[in-house]
mmCIF file of C-alpha atoms in Angstrom:
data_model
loop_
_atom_site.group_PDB
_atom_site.id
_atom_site.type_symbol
_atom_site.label_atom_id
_atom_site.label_comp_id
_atom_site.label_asym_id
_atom_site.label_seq_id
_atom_site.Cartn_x
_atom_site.Cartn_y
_atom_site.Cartn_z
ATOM 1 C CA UNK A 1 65.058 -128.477 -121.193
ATOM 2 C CA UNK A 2 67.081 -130.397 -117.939
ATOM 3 C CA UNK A 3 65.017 -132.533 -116.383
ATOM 4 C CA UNK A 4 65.703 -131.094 -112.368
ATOM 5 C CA UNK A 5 65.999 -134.860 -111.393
ATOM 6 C CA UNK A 6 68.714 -135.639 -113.818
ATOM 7 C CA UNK A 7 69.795 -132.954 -112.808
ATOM 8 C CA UNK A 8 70.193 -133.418 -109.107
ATOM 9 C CA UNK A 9 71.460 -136.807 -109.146
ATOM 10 C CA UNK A 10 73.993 -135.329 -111.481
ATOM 11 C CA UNK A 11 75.159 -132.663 -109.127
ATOM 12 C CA UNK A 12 74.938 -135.755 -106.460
ATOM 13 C CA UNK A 13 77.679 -137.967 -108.210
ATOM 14 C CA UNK A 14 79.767 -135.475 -108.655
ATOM 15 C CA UNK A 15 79.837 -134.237 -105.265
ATOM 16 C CA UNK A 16 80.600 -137.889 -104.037
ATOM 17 C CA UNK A 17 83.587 -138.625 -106.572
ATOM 18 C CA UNK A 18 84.821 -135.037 -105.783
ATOM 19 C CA UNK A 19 85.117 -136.431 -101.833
ATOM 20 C CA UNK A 20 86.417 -139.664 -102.759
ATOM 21 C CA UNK A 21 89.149 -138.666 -104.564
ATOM 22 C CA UNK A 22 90.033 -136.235 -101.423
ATOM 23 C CA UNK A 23 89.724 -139.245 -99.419
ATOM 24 C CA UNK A 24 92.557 -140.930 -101.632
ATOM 25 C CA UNK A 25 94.450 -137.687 -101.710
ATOM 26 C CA UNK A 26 94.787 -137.562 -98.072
ATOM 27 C CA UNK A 27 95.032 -141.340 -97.471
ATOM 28 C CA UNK A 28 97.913 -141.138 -99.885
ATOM 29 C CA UNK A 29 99.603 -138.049 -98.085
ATOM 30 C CA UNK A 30 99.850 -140.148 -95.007
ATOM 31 C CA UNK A 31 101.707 -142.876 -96.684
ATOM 32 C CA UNK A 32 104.301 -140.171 -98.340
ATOM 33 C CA UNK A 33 104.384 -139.008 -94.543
ATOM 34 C CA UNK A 34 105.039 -142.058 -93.360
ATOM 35 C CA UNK A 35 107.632 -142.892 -95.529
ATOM 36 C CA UNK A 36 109.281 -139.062 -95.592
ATOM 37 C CA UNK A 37 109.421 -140.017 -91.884
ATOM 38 C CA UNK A 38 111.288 -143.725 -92.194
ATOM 39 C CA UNK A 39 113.719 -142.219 -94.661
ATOM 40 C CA UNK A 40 114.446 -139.018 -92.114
ATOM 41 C CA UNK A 41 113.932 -136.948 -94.653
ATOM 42 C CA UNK A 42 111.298 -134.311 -92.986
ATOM 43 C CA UNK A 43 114.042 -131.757 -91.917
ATOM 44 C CA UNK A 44 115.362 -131.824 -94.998
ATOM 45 C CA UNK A 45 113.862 -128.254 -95.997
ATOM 46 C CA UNK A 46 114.540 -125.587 -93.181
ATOM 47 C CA UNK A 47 112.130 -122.672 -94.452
ATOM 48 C CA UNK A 48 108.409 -122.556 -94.266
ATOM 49 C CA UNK A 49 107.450 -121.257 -98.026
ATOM 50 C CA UNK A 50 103.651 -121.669 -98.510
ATOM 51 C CA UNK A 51 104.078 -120.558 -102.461
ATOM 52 C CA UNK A 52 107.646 -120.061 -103.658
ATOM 53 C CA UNK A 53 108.509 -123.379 -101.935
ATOM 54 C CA UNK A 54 106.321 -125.057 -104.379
ATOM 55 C CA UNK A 55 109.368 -124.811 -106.844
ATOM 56 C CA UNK A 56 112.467 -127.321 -105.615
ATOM 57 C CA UNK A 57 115.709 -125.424 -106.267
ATOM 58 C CA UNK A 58 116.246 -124.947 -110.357
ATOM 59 C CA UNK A 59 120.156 -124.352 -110.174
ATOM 60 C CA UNK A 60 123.347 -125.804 -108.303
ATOM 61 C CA UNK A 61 123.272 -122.529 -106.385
ATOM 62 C CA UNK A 62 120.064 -123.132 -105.224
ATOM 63 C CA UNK A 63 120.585 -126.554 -104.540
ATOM 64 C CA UNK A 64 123.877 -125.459 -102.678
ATOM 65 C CA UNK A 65 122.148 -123.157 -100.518
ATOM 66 C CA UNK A 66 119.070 -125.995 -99.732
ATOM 67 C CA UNK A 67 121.970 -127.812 -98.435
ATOM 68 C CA UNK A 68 123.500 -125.461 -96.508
ATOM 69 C CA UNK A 69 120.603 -124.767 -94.847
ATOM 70 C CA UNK A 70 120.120 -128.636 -93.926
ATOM 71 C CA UNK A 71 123.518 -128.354 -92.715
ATOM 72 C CA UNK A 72 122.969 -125.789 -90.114
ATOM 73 C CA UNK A 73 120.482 -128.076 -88.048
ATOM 74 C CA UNK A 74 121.519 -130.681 -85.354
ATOM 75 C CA UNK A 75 120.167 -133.222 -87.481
ATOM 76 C CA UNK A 76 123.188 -132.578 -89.980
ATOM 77 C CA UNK A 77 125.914 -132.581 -87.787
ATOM 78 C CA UNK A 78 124.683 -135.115 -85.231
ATOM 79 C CA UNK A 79 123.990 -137.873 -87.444
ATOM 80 C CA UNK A 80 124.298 -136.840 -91.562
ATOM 81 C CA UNK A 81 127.954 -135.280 -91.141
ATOM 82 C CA UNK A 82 129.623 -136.080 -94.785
ATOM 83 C CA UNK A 83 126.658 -136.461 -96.477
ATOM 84 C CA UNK A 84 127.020 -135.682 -100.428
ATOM 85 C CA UNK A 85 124.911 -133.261 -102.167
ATOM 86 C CA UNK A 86 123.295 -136.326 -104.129
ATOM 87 C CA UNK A 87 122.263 -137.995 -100.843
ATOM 88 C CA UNK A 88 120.511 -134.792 -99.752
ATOM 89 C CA UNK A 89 118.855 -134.689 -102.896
ATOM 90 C CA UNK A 90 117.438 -137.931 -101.650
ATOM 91 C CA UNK A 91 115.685 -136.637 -98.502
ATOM 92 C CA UNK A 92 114.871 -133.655 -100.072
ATOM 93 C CA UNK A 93 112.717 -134.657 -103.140
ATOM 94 C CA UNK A 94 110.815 -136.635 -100.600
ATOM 95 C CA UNK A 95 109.869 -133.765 -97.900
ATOM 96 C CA UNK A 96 109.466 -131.777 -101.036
ATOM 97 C CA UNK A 97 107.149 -134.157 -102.496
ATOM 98 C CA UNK A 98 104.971 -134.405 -99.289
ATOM 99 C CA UNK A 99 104.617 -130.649 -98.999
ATOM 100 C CA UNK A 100 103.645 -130.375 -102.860
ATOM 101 C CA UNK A 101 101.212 -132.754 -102.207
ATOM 102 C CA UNK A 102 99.287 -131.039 -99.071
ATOM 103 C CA UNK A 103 99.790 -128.112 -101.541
ATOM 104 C CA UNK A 104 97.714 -129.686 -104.389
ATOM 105 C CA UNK A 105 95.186 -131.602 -101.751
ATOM 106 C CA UNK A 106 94.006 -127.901 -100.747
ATOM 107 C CA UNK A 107 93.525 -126.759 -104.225
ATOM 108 C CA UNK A 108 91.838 -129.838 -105.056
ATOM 109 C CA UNK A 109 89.741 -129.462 -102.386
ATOM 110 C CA UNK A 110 89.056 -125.727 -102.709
ATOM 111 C CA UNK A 111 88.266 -125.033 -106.049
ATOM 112 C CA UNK A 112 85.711 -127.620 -106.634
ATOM 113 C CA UNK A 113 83.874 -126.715 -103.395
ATOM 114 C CA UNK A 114 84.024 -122.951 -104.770
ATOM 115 C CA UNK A 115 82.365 -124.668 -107.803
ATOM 116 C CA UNK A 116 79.651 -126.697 -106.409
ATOM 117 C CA UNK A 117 78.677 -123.643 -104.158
ATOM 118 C CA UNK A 118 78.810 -121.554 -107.719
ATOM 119 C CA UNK A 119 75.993 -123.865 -108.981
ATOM 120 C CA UNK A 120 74.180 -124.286 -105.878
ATOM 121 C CA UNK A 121 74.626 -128.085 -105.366
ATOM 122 C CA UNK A 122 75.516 -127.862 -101.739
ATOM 123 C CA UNK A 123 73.085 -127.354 -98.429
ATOM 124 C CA UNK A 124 73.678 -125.167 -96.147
ATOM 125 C CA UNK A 125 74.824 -127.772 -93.399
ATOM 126 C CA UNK A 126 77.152 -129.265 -95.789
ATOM 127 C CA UNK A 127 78.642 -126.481 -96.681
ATOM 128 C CA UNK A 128 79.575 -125.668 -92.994
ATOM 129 C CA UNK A 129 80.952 -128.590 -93.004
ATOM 130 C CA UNK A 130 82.807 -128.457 -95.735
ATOM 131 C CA UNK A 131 84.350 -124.825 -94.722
ATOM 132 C CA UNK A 132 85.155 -126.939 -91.442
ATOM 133 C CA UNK A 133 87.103 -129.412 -93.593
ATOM 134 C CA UNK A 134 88.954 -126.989 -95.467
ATOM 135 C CA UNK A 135 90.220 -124.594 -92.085
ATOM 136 C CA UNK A 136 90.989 -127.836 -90.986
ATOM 137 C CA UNK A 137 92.933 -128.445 -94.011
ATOM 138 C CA UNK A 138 94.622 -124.913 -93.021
ATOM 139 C CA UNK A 139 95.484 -125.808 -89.883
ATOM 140 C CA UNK A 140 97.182 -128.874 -90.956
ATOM 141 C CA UNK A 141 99.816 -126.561 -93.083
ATOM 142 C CA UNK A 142 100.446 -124.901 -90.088
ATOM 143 C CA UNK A 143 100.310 -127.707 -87.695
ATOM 144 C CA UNK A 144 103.252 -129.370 -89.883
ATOM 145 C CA UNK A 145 105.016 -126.550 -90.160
ATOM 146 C CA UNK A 146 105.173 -126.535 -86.369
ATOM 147 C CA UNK A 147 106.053 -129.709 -86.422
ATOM 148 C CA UNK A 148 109.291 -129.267 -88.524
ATOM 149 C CA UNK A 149 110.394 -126.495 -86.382
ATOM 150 C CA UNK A 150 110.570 -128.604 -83.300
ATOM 151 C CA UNK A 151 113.609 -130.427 -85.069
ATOM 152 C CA UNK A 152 115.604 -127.656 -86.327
ATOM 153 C CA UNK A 153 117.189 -126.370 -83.639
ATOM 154 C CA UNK A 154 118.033 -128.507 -80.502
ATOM 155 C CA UNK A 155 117.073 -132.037 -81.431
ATOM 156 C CA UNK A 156 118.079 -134.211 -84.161
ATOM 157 C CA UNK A 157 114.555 -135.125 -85.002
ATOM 158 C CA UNK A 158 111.181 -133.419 -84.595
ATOM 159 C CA UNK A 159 108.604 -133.853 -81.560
ATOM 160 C CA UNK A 160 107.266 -136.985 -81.046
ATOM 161 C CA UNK A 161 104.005 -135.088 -79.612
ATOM 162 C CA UNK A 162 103.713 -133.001 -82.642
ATOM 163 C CA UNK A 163 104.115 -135.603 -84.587
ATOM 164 C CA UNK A 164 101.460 -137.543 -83.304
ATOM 165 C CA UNK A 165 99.138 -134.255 -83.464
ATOM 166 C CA UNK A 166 100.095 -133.759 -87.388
ATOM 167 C CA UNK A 167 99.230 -137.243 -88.064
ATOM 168 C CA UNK A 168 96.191 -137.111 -86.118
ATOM 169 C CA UNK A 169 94.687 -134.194 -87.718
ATOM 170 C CA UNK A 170 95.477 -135.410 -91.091
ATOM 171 C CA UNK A 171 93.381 -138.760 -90.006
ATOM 172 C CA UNK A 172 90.536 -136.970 -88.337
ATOM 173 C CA UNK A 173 90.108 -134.812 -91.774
ATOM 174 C CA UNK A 174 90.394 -137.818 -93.675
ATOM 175 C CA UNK A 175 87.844 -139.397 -91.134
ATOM 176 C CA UNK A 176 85.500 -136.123 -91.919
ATOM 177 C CA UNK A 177 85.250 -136.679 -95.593
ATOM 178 C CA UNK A 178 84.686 -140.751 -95.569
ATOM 179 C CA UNK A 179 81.520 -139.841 -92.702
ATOM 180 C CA UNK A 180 80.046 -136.953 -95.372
ATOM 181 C CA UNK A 181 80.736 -139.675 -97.773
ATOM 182 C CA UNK A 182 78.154 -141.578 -95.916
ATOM 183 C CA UNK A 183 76.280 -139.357 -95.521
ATOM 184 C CA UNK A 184 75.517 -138.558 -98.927
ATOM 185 C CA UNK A 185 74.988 -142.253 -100.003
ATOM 186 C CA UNK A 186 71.505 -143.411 -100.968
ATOM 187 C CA UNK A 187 70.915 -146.578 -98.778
ATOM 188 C CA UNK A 188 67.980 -147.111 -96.059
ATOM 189 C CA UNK A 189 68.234 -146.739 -92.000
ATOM 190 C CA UNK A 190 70.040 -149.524 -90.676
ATOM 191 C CA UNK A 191 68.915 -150.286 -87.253
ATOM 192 C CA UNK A 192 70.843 -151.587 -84.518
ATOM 193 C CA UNK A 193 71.146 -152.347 -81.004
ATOM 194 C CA UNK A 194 72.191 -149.658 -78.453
ATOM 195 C CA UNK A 195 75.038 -152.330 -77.446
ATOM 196 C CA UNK A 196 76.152 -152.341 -80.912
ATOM 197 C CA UNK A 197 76.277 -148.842 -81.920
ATOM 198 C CA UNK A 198 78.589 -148.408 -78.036
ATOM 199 C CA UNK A 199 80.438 -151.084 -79.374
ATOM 200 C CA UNK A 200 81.150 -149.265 -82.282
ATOM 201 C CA UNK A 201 81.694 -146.130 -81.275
ATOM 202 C CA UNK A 202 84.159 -147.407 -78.589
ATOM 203 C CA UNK A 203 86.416 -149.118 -81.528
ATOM 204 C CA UNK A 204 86.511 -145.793 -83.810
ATOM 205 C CA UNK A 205 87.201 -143.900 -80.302
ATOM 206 C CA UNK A 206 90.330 -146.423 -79.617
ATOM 207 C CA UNK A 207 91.683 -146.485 -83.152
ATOM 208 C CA UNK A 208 92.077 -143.312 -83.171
ATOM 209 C CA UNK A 209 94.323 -143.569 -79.710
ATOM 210 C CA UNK A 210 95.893 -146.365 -81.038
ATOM 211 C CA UNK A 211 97.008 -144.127 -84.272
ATOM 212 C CA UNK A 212 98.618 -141.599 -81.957
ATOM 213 C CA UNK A 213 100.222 -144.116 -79.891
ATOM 214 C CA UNK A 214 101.532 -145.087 -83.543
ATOM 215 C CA UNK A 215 102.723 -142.372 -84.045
ATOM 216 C CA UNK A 216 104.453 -141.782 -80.489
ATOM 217 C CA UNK A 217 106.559 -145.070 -81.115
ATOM 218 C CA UNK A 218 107.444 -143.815 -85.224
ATOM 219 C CA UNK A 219 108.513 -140.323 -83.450
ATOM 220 C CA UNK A 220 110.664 -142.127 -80.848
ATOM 221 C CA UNK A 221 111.950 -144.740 -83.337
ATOM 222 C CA UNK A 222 110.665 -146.863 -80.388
ATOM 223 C CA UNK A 223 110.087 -149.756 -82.827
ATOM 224 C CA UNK A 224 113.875 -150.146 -83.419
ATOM 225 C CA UNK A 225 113.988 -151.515 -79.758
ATOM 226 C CA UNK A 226 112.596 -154.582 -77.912
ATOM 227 C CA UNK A 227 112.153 -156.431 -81.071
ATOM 228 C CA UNK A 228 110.333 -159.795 -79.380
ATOM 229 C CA UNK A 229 106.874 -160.751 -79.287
ATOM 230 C CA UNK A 230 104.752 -162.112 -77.474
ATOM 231 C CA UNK A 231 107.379 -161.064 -74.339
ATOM 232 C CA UNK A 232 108.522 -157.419 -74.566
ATOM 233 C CA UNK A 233 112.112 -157.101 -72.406
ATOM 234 C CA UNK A 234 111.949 -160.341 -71.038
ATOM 235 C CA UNK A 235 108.123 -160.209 -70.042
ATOM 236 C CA UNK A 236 104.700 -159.894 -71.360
ATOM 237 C CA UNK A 237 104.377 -157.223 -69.101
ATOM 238 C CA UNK A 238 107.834 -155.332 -68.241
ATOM 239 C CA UNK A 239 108.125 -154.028 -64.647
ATOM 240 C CA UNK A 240 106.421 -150.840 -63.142
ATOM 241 C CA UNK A 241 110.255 -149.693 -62.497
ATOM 242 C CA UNK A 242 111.027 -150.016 -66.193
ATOM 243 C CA UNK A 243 107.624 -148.576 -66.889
ATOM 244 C CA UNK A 244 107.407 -145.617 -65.393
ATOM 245 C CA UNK A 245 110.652 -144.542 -64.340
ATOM 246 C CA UNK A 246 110.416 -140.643 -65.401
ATOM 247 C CA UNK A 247 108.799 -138.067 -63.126
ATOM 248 C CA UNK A 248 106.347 -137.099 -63.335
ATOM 249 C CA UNK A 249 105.053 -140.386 -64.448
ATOM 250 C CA UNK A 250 102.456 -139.833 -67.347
ATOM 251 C CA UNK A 251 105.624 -138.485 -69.192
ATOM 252 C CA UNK A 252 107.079 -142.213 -69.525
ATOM 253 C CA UNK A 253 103.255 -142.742 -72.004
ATOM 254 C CA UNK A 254 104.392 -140.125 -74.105
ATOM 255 C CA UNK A 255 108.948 -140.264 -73.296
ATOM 256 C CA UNK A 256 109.837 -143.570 -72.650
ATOM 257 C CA UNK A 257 110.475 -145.604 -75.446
ATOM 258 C CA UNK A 258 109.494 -149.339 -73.443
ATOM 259 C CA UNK A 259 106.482 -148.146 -72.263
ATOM 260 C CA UNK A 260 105.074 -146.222 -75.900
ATOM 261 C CA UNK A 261 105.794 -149.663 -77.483
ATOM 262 C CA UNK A 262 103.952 -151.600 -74.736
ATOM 263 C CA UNK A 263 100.459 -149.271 -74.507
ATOM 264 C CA UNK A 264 100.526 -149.565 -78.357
ATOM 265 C CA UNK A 265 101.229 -153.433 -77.893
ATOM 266 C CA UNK A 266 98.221 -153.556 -75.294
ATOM 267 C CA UNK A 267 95.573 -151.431 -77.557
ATOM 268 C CA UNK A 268 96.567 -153.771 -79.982
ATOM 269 C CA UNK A 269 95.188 -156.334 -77.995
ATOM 270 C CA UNK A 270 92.241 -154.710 -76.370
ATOM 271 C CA UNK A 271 91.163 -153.667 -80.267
ATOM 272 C CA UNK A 272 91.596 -157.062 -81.652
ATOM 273 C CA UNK A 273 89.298 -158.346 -79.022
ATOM 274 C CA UNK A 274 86.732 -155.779 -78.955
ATOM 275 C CA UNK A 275 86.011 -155.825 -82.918
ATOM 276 C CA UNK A 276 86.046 -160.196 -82.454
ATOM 277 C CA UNK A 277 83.351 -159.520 -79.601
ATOM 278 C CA UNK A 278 81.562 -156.589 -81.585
ATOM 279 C CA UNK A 279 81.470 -159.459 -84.732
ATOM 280 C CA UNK A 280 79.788 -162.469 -82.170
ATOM 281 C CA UNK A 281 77.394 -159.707 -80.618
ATOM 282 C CA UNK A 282 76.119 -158.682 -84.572
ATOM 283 C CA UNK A 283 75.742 -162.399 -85.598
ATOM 284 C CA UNK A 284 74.062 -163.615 -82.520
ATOM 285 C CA UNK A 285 71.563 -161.154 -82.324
ATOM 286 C CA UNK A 286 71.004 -161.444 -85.486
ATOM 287 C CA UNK A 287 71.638 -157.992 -86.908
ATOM 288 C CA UNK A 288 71.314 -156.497 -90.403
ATOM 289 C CA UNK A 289 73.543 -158.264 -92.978
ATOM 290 C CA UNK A 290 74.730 -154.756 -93.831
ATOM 291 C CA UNK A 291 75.929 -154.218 -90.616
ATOM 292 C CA UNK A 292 77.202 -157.918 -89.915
ATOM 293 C CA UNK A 293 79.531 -157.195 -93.270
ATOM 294 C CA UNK A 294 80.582 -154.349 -91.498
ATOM 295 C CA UNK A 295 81.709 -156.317 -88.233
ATOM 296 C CA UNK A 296 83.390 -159.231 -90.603
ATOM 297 C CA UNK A 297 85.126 -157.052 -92.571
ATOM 298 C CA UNK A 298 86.740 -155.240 -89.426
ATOM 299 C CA UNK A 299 87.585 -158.128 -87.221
ATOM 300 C CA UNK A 300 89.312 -159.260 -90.802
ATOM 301 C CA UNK A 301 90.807 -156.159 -90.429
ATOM 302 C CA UNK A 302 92.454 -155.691 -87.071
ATOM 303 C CA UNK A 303 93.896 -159.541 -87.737
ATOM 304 C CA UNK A 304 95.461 -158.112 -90.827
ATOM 305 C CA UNK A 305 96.793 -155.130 -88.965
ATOM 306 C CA UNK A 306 97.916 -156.972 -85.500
ATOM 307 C CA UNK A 307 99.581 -159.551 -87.662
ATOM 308 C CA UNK A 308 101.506 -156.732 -89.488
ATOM 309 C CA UNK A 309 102.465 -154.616 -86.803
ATOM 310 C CA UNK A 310 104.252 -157.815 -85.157
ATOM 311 C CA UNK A 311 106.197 -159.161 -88.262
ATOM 312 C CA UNK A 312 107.489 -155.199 -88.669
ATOM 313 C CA UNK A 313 108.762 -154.823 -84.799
ATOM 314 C CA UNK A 314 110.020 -158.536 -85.343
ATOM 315 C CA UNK A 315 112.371 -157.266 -88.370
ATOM 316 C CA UNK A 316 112.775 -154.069 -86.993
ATOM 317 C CA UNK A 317 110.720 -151.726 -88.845
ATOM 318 C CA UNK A 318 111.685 -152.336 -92.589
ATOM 319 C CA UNK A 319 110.354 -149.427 -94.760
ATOM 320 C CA UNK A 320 108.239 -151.241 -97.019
ATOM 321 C CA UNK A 321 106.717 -153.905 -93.897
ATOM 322 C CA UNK A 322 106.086 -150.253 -92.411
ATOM 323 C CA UNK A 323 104.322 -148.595 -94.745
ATOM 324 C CA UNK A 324 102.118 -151.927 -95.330
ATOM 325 C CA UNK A 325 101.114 -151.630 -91.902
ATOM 326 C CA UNK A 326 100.561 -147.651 -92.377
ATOM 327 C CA UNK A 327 98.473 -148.246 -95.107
ATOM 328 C CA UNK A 328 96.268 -151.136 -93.157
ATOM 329 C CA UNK A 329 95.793 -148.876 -90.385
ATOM 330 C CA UNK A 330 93.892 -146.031 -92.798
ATOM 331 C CA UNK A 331 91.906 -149.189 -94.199
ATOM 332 C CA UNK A 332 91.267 -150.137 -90.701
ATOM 333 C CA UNK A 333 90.316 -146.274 -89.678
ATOM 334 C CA UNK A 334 87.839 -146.434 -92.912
ATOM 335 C CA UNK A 335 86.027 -149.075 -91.839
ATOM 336 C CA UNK A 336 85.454 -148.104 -88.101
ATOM 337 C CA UNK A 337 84.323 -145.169 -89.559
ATOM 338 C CA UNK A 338 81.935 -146.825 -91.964
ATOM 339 C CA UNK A 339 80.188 -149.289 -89.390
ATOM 340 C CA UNK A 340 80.077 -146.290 -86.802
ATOM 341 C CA UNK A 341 78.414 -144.223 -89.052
ATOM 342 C CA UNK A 342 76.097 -147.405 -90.356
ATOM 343 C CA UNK A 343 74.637 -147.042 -86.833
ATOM 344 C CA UNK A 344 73.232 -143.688 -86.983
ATOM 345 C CA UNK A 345 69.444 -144.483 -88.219
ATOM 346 C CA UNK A 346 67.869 -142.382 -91.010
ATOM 347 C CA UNK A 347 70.296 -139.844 -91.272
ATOM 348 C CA UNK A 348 72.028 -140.586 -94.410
ATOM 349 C CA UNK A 349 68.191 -140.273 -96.268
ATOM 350 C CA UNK A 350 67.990 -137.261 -94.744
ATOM 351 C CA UNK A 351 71.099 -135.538 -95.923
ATOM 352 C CA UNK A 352 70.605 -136.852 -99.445
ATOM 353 C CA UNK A 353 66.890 -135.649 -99.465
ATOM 354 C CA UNK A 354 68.440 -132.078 -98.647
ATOM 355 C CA UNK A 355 71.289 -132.138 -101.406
ATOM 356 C CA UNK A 356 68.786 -132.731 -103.740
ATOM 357 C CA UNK A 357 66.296 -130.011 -102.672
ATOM 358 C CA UNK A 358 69.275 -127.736 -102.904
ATOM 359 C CA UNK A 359 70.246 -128.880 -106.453
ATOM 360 C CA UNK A 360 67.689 -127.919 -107.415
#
């Protein structure tokens, strides 16, 4: 006979590896993103094909027409004219590669949850949550679908703005699945101060702008330009005239390539400091070691990142220094997540005390 306790904790781990690996499965889609995007490869593939395109071309004709295709966008004939079907091949197997991997991250993520609900190892508030994963999962497709179309027909590259929207999403999934994580792990409430858990809550808040100013500067290539630090065009702070010369104004934070580099230069800053005063605050008022770690490990962090994000604009955005710093950021996102999360009192017994009830 199964002992129901065995049982339950059973259903518990499995549940918890099963997010994990989605956790890895989307951090890794970022970094093919990332680097799909340094090579210019993402307008390789002009049609939207949710199921035959998980096939690449199987023939020269179909590689022929792929190409021809590729060569009927502005991207082509703007800035690829003369490219050989070999270097296509290139930037295709890499768009191809990041599609077939959203592809496999939604049946990965699917057909386990379809699974667990099967045996009755999920709550009913985690399973909302879970459908609320997945649609957003959905809406990713579409979102990078939408995405891709921005570059095929008047622009040689696809929309900053949507780019920063695809990447995002993809982060505020990924940011879904580590706080479940949590949420599911067997530890006690970890009290903290109200200032602490603001604190907190302010740096996940701001790395998440700072991601989509990130990804403003990759869409506008913005780190190929004013390649200086500390001073950025001559200054540490440029002019208001070089700053916001478009009209209407906010358009130069999203448009103008000087002043996208400089906000993401200044959150850099203003998130460096706040996780080094966040780190003094938890060790002088003595605060749980758990959450102390937390603070450590994030100032450590941000260094890290801030230190990385200078040496690529310094050498002018080399793919591998890039991707480094791409991959730091998600590390960085985790563990703003992680201490936010720590703050929230009792909440992670809770949950597990429900997925139990229910696995049983």
């Amino acid at each position: 006979m199964t002992n129901p306790i065995a049982k339950k904790e059973s259903h518990l781990r499995a549940v918890r590896w099963w997010l994990v690996f989605m956790a890895m499965l989307i951090a890794a889609m970022v970094l093919v993103g990332g680097a799909t995007r340094l090579t210019e490869s993402g307008l390789s593939i002009v049609e939207w094909k949710p199921v035959t395109g998980s096939l690449p071309p199987l023939s020269q004709e179909e590689w022929a027409q792929a190409f021809e295709g590729y060569k009927a966008i502005p991207q082509y004939r703007e800035m690829n004219a003369g490219m050989t079907l070999d270097q296509f091949k290139t930037i295709f197997w890499w768009e191809w590669s990041h599609r077939l991997l959203g592809r496999f991250i939604g049946i990965a993520f699917l057909l386990p949850f379809l699974w667990f609900m099967w045996r009755g190892a999920l709550p009913s508030d985690l399973k909302r949550r879970l459908w609320i994963i997945f649609g957003l999962g959905g809406l990713q497709g579409a979102v990078g679908w939408w995405m891709v179309a921005s570059g095929l027909t008047e622009r040689t590259e696809v929309s900053q703005y949507r780019l920063a929207t695809h990447l995002v999403l993809a982060l505020l999934i990924f940011t879904a699945i580590v706080w479940t994580l949590r949420r599911l792990s067997d530890r006690p409430p970890t009290l903290a101060s109200i200032r602490l858990r603001v604190t907190s809550g302010i740096l996940l808040v701001l790395v998440f702008v700072q991601l989509y100013f990130g990804a403003l500067v990759a869409g506008l290539r913005a780190g190929r330009v004013f390649n200086t630090w500390p001073d950025i065009d001559g200054s540490f702070i440029p002019s208001a005239d070089r700053l916001f010369f478009e009209q209407p104004w906010w358009r130069n934070l999203f448009d103008n390539t000087l002043t996208v580099q400089f906000q993401h230069r200044m959150m850099a800053y203003a998130l460096f400091a706040i996780a080094v005063l966040h780190l003094i605050d938890a060790l002088v008022s003595r605060a749980n070691p758990a959450i102390i770690r937390g603070a450590l490990w994030l100032a450590l962090a941000m260094t890290l990142q801030a230190t990385l994000g200078i040496l690529t604009l310094l050498y002018e955005v080399p793919i591998v220094l890039a991707l480094v710093h791409q991959g730091v950021a998600i590390v960085v996102l985790t563990l703003a997540v992680v201490q936010a999360e720590r703050m929230t009192e009792g909440q992670s017994a809770r949950q597990r005390q429900e997925l139990g009830v229910a696995a049983g």
